[in-house]
Amino acid sequence: MKNVGEAPQEELATGERSTRNRVVRSVLDHGPSTASDLAQRLGLTQAAVRRHLDALAADGIVEARERRVYGARTRGRPAKVFALTDCGRDAFDQSYDELAVDALRWIGEREGGDEAIAAFARARIAAQAGSYREAVAAAAPEERAQALARALTADGYAATARSAPHPQQGEQLCQHHCPVAHAAERFPQLCEAETEFFAELLGTHVQRLATIAHGDGVCTTFIPKSSTASGASPPPKPPEPSKPPRTSGTKPEKPSPHIHNATASASTAGRNPA
């Protein structure tokens, strides 16, 4: 039975979060602050502020530092101040997505259009490739997709690898989060470069089935069985979209030289065209 005046557990938790957010916002607005400074600004006791600061420090949102002293240092131990970490600052809007989009637009307009953006996307992947190569190289052939998923997760992509639905023979690499989805929505070259890298890393053509940048709930990449098991060469082609039946009595049109083969483009497509 709840005592009179006792708040429900949810309300207490909500109140804790609200106060903790006020503490973080005060540090953001006023810079590194002591517990005494925060208590005075927020109308709280120092004991309450310290409790919230301890929790925020445990979550990596704030960190304790020695207060910088300008001029002659006075006697006694310098006061400890609390400042936001990079993780703490990321909780607030910083327009990183818009900055990335503006930078890519500038590259496209001044440095050579889509090809320049594609070159940037490949260079970005190459700069990050070391840890992925090490993870995949250290894994058994049948565990390479899982190793790649773990490496991607460490970089914030929340990735998993699982068997592809029957009758496909292979695995699906799923990225449940995309840190660059906003930029990739406008510049698919980022997705294309990533897909190319997966193909090169795993030694087979892969097929991008869905992307968060195109409005799907998860980025999904099909990896044929040969790359996750024996590593045989050449690898089988990824599944192709079904072709419409030919109308009897008509001569099929010769494909345009500008239309790429569906299989050849699968390794670089930002999303399955089907």
Short mmCIF file of C-alpha atoms in Angstrom, two decimals:
data_model
loop_
_atom_site.label_atom_id
_atom_site.label_comp_id
_atom_site.label_asym_id
_atom_site.label_seq_id
_atom_site.Cartn_x
_atom_site.Cartn_y
_atom_site.Cartn_z
CA MET A 1 0.00 0.00 0.00
CA LYS A 2 1.35 3.43 -0.95
CA ASN A 3 1.93 5.90 1.86
CA VAL A 4 0.13 9.23 1.75
CA GLY A 5 2.12 11.72 -0.27
CA GLU A 6 4.36 9.05 -1.79
CA ALA A 7 4.85 9.54 -5.53
CA PRO A 8 4.57 6.58 -7.90
CA GLN A 9 7.89 5.10 -9.03
CA GLU A 10 7.38 6.39 -12.61
CA GLU A 11 6.86 9.93 -11.37
CA LEU A 12 10.02 9.74 -9.27
CA ALA A 13 12.01 8.47 -12.25
CA THR A 14 10.58 11.21 -14.48
CA GLY A 15 11.42 13.84 -11.88
CA GLU A 16 14.97 12.51 -11.61
CA ARG A 17 15.45 12.72 -15.37
CA SER A 18 13.99 16.21 -15.51
CA THR A 19 16.31 17.49 -12.78
CA ARG A 20 19.27 15.75 -14.36
CA ASN A 21 18.50 17.43 -17.66
CA ARG A 22 18.41 20.80 -15.89
CA VAL A 23 21.86 20.11 -14.43
CA VAL A 24 23.26 19.26 -17.87
CA ARG A 25 21.62 22.30 -19.48
CA SER A 26 23.07 24.57 -16.80
CA VAL A 27 26.56 23.26 -17.47
CA LEU A 28 26.02 23.79 -21.21
CA ASP A 29 24.79 27.35 -20.73
CA HIS A 30 27.34 28.46 -18.13
CA GLY A 31 30.36 26.30 -18.83
CA PRO A 32 32.29 24.12 -16.34
CA SER A 33 30.62 24.57 -12.95
CA THR A 34 31.13 23.50 -9.36
CA ALA A 35 28.43 21.63 -7.45
CA SER A 36 27.97 24.81 -5.40
CA ASP A 37 27.42 26.90 -8.55
CA LEU A 38 24.85 24.44 -9.87
CA ALA A 39 23.02 24.20 -6.55
CA GLN A 40 22.69 27.97 -6.38
CA ARG A 41 21.49 28.32 -9.98
CA LEU A 42 18.99 25.46 -9.79
CA GLY A 43 17.72 25.99 -6.26
CA LEU A 44 18.88 22.54 -5.09
CA THR A 45 21.02 21.33 -2.23
CA GLN A 46 24.65 20.54 -2.98
CA ALA A 47 24.04 16.95 -1.88
CA ALA A 48 21.26 16.57 -4.48
CA VAL A 49 23.40 18.14 -7.20
CA ARG A 50 26.34 15.86 -6.38
CA ARG A 51 24.08 12.82 -6.62
CA HIS A 52 22.98 13.86 -10.11
CA LEU A 53 26.54 14.69 -11.13
CA ASP A 54 27.73 11.25 -10.00
CA ALA A 55 25.03 9.61 -12.14
CA LEU A 56 25.85 11.81 -15.14
CA ALA A 57 29.56 11.06 -14.77
CA ALA A 58 28.81 7.32 -14.66
CA ASP A 59 26.88 7.71 -17.93
CA GLY A 60 29.76 9.62 -19.54
CA ILE A 61 27.76 12.84 -19.87
CA VAL A 62 29.93 15.03 -17.60
CA GLU A 63 33.45 14.75 -16.25
CA ALA A 64 35.18 16.29 -13.27
CA ARG A 65 38.12 18.62 -13.85
CA GLU A 66 40.33 20.90 -11.84
CA ARG A 67 39.17 24.48 -12.18
CA ARG A 68 41.60 26.60 -14.17
CA VAL A 69 43.16 29.34 -12.10
CA TYR A 70 44.17 32.55 -13.87
CA GLY A 71 46.79 34.60 -12.08
CA ALA A 72 48.28 33.72 -8.70
CA ARG A 73 47.05 30.43 -7.27
CA THR A 74 45.57 30.72 -3.80
CA ARG A 75 46.23 28.30 -1.00
CA GLY A 76 44.16 25.20 -0.68
CA ARG A 77 42.90 22.58 -3.05
CA PRO A 78 41.46 23.93 -6.36
CA ALA A 79 37.71 23.57 -6.67
CA LYS A 80 36.47 20.68 -8.82
CA VAL A 81 34.29 21.69 -11.74
CA PHE A 82 32.09 19.56 -13.94
CA ALA A 83 32.16 19.93 -17.72
CA LEU A 84 30.29 18.24 -20.55
CA THR A 85 32.01 15.42 -22.41
CA ASP A 86 31.74 15.00 -26.19
CA CYS A 87 28.97 12.49 -25.53
CA GLY A 88 27.17 15.05 -23.38
CA ARG A 89 27.38 17.69 -26.10
CA ASP A 90 26.04 15.23 -28.68
CA ALA A 91 22.79 15.11 -26.71
CA PHE A 92 22.11 18.66 -27.90
CA ASP A 93 21.46 19.80 -31.44
CA GLN A 94 24.75 20.70 -33.10
CA SER A 95 23.75 20.68 -36.79
CA TYR A 96 26.40 18.11 -37.71
CA ASP A 97 24.05 16.63 -40.33
CA GLU A 98 23.48 19.98 -42.00
CA LEU A 99 27.20 20.72 -41.88
CA ALA A 100 27.91 17.41 -43.66
CA VAL A 101 25.26 18.09 -46.30
CA ASP A 102 26.58 21.61 -46.90
CA ALA A 103 30.15 20.30 -47.22
CA LEU A 104 29.15 17.59 -49.71
CA ARG A 105 27.13 20.07 -51.73
CA TRP A 106 30.14 22.40 -51.85
CA ILE A 107 32.36 19.53 -53.04
CA GLY A 108 29.84 18.62 -55.74
CA GLU A 109 29.48 22.17 -57.00
CA ARG A 110 33.16 23.13 -57.04
CA GLU A 111 35.22 19.98 -57.30
CA GLY A 112 33.65 17.89 -60.05
CA GLY A 113 30.04 16.98 -59.35
CA ASP A 114 28.85 13.49 -58.45
CA GLU A 115 32.22 11.88 -59.19
CA ALA A 116 33.92 14.12 -56.64
CA ILE A 117 31.33 13.20 -54.02
CA ALA A 118 31.79 9.50 -54.82
CA ALA A 119 35.57 9.89 -54.48
CA PHE A 120 35.09 11.54 -51.09
CA ALA A 121 32.76 8.73 -49.96
CA ARG A 122 35.30 6.08 -50.94
CA ALA A 123 38.12 7.96 -49.22
CA ARG A 124 36.02 8.23 -46.06
CA ILE A 125 35.41 4.47 -46.03
CA ALA A 126 39.10 3.77 -46.71
CA ALA A 127 40.12 5.90 -43.73
CA GLN A 128 37.88 3.80 -41.47
CA ALA A 129 38.67 0.43 -43.04
CA GLY A 130 41.47 -0.73 -40.74
CA SER A 131 39.40 -2.05 -37.85
CA TYR A 132 36.91 -3.73 -40.20
CA ARG A 133 39.67 -5.51 -42.12
CA GLU A 134 41.27 -6.74 -38.92
CA ALA A 135 37.95 -8.03 -37.55
CA VAL A 136 37.06 -9.91 -40.74
CA ALA A 137 40.58 -11.28 -41.29
CA ALA A 138 40.67 -12.71 -37.76
CA ALA A 139 37.35 -14.54 -38.17
CA ALA A 140 36.70 -17.96 -39.66
CA PRO A 141 35.15 -17.77 -43.17
CA GLU A 142 31.71 -18.75 -41.91
CA GLU A 143 31.87 -16.07 -39.18
CA ARG A 144 32.99 -13.10 -41.26
CA ALA A 145 29.56 -11.48 -41.53
CA GLN A 146 29.17 -11.72 -37.74
CA ALA A 147 32.63 -10.21 -37.26
CA LEU A 148 31.78 -7.33 -39.60
CA ALA A 149 28.51 -6.76 -37.71
CA ARG A 150 30.39 -6.52 -34.41
CA ALA A 151 32.89 -4.04 -35.88
CA LEU A 152 30.06 -1.91 -37.27
CA THR A 153 28.29 -1.98 -33.91
CA ALA A 154 31.43 -0.64 -32.25
CA ASP A 155 31.17 2.35 -34.62
CA GLY A 156 27.54 3.03 -33.73
CA TYR A 157 25.69 1.15 -36.49
CA ALA A 158 23.92 -1.37 -34.17
CA ALA A 159 24.53 -4.14 -36.69
CA THR A 160 23.53 -7.81 -36.70
CA ALA A 161 24.04 -10.69 -39.12
CA ARG A 162 21.58 -13.54 -39.59
CA SER A 163 20.65 -16.19 -42.12
CA ALA A 164 18.74 -14.86 -45.10
CA PRO A 165 15.12 -15.99 -45.51
CA HIS A 166 14.58 -19.14 -47.57
CA PRO A 167 15.22 -19.74 -50.47
CA GLN A 168 18.15 -17.30 -50.50
CA GLN A 169 21.44 -18.95 -49.63
CA GLY A 170 23.48 -16.56 -47.55
CA GLU A 171 23.20 -14.00 -44.78
CA GLN A 172 21.65 -10.60 -44.25
CA LEU A 173 23.76 -7.90 -42.65
CA CYS A 174 21.38 -5.51 -40.88
CA GLN A 175 22.40 -2.04 -39.67
CA HIS A 176 19.68 -0.80 -37.33
CA HIS A 177 21.18 2.68 -37.03
CA CYS A 178 22.95 4.95 -39.52
CA PRO A 179 24.90 7.91 -38.12
CA VAL A 180 24.97 9.56 -41.57
CA ALA A 181 21.42 8.79 -42.71
CA HIS A 182 20.48 12.45 -43.17
CA ALA A 183 23.43 13.10 -45.47
CA ALA A 184 23.04 9.76 -47.27
CA GLU A 185 19.42 10.64 -48.07
CA ARG A 186 20.68 13.47 -50.25
CA PHE A 187 23.94 11.89 -51.38
CA PRO A 188 23.48 8.15 -52.13
CA GLN A 189 27.18 7.94 -52.95
CA LEU A 190 27.75 7.37 -49.22
CA CYS A 191 25.62 4.21 -49.32
CA GLU A 192 27.16 3.10 -52.60
CA ALA A 193 30.71 3.43 -51.28
CA GLU A 194 29.81 1.45 -48.16
CA THR A 195 28.26 -1.33 -50.26
CA GLU A 196 31.33 -1.45 -52.52
CA PHE A 197 33.52 -1.74 -49.43
CA PHE A 198 31.47 -4.62 -48.01
CA ALA A 199 31.82 -6.46 -51.34
CA GLU A 200 35.58 -5.92 -51.44
CA LEU A 201 36.02 -6.82 -47.77
CA LEU A 202 34.01 -10.05 -47.98
CA GLY A 203 35.30 -11.04 -51.41
CA THR A 204 31.95 -11.31 -53.18
CA HIS A 205 29.24 -9.28 -54.83
CA VAL A 206 26.72 -8.14 -52.23
CA GLN A 207 23.28 -6.68 -52.75
CA ARG A 208 21.84 -3.75 -50.82
CA LEU A 209 18.18 -4.56 -50.20
CA ALA A 210 17.11 -1.59 -48.09
CA THR A 211 18.52 1.58 -46.53
CA ILE A 212 17.46 3.85 -43.70
CA ALA A 213 18.35 6.81 -45.94
CA HIS A 214 15.55 5.77 -48.33
CA GLY A 215 12.98 5.48 -45.56
CA ASP A 216 13.39 1.80 -44.66
CA GLY A 217 13.56 0.77 -41.03
CA VAL A 218 16.98 -0.85 -41.36
CA CYS A 219 19.89 -0.99 -43.82
CA THR A 220 19.93 -4.57 -45.14
CA THR A 221 22.68 -6.12 -47.25
CA PHE A 222 22.49 -9.63 -48.75
CA ILE A 223 25.75 -11.62 -48.57
CA PRO A 224 25.85 -14.83 -50.66
CA LYS A 225 26.75 -18.06 -48.90
CA SER A 226 30.11 -18.49 -50.63
CA SER A 227 31.59 -15.41 -48.90
CA THR A 228 30.54 -16.55 -45.44
CA ALA A 229 31.53 -20.16 -45.78
CA SER A 230 34.15 -21.34 -48.27
CA GLY A 231 35.18 -18.06 -49.87
CA ALA A 232 35.11 -19.80 -53.26
CA SER A 233 35.78 -17.79 -56.39
CA PRO A 234 33.94 -16.68 -58.41
CA PRO A 235 31.01 -16.11 -55.99
CA PRO A 236 27.42 -16.74 -57.09
CA LYS A 237 25.40 -13.81 -58.30
CA PRO A 238 22.99 -12.18 -55.82
CA PRO A 239 19.27 -12.76 -56.41
CA GLU A 240 17.92 -10.72 -59.33
CA PRO A 241 14.48 -9.14 -59.61
CA SER A 242 12.02 -11.29 -61.55
CA LYS A 243 11.72 -10.41 -65.26
CA PRO A 244 8.34 -9.71 -66.90
CA PRO A 245 7.15 -12.36 -69.42
CA ARG A 246 7.97 -11.67 -73.07
CA THR A 247 5.02 -10.85 -75.28
CA SER A 248 4.68 -13.54 -77.96
CA GLY A 249 5.32 -12.51 -81.52
CA THR A 250 7.39 -9.46 -80.64
CA LYS A 251 11.10 -9.08 -80.98
CA PRO A 252 12.81 -8.16 -77.71
CA GLU A 253 14.38 -4.73 -77.76
CA LYS A 254 18.14 -4.45 -77.60
CA PRO A 255 19.14 -3.13 -74.20
CA SER A 256 20.50 0.38 -74.10
CA PRO A 257 24.28 0.57 -73.52
CA HIS A 258 23.54 3.04 -70.69
CA ILE A 259 21.61 0.48 -68.65
CA HIS A 260 23.89 -1.56 -66.41
CA ASN A 261 23.36 -5.24 -65.77
CA ALA A 262 21.33 -5.65 -62.56
CA THR A 263 23.87 -8.05 -61.05
CA ALA A 264 26.86 -5.89 -61.90
CA SER A 265 25.29 -2.87 -60.26
CA ALA A 266 24.10 -4.73 -57.18
CA SER A 267 27.41 -4.30 -55.39
CA THR A 268 27.27 -0.53 -55.71
CA ALA A 269 23.58 0.21 -55.50
CA GLY A 270 22.40 2.18 -52.55
CA ARG A 271 19.26 0.10 -52.50
CA ASN A 272 17.77 -2.89 -54.29
CA PRO A 273 16.07 -1.58 -57.43
CA ALA A 274 13.31 -4.20 -57.15
#
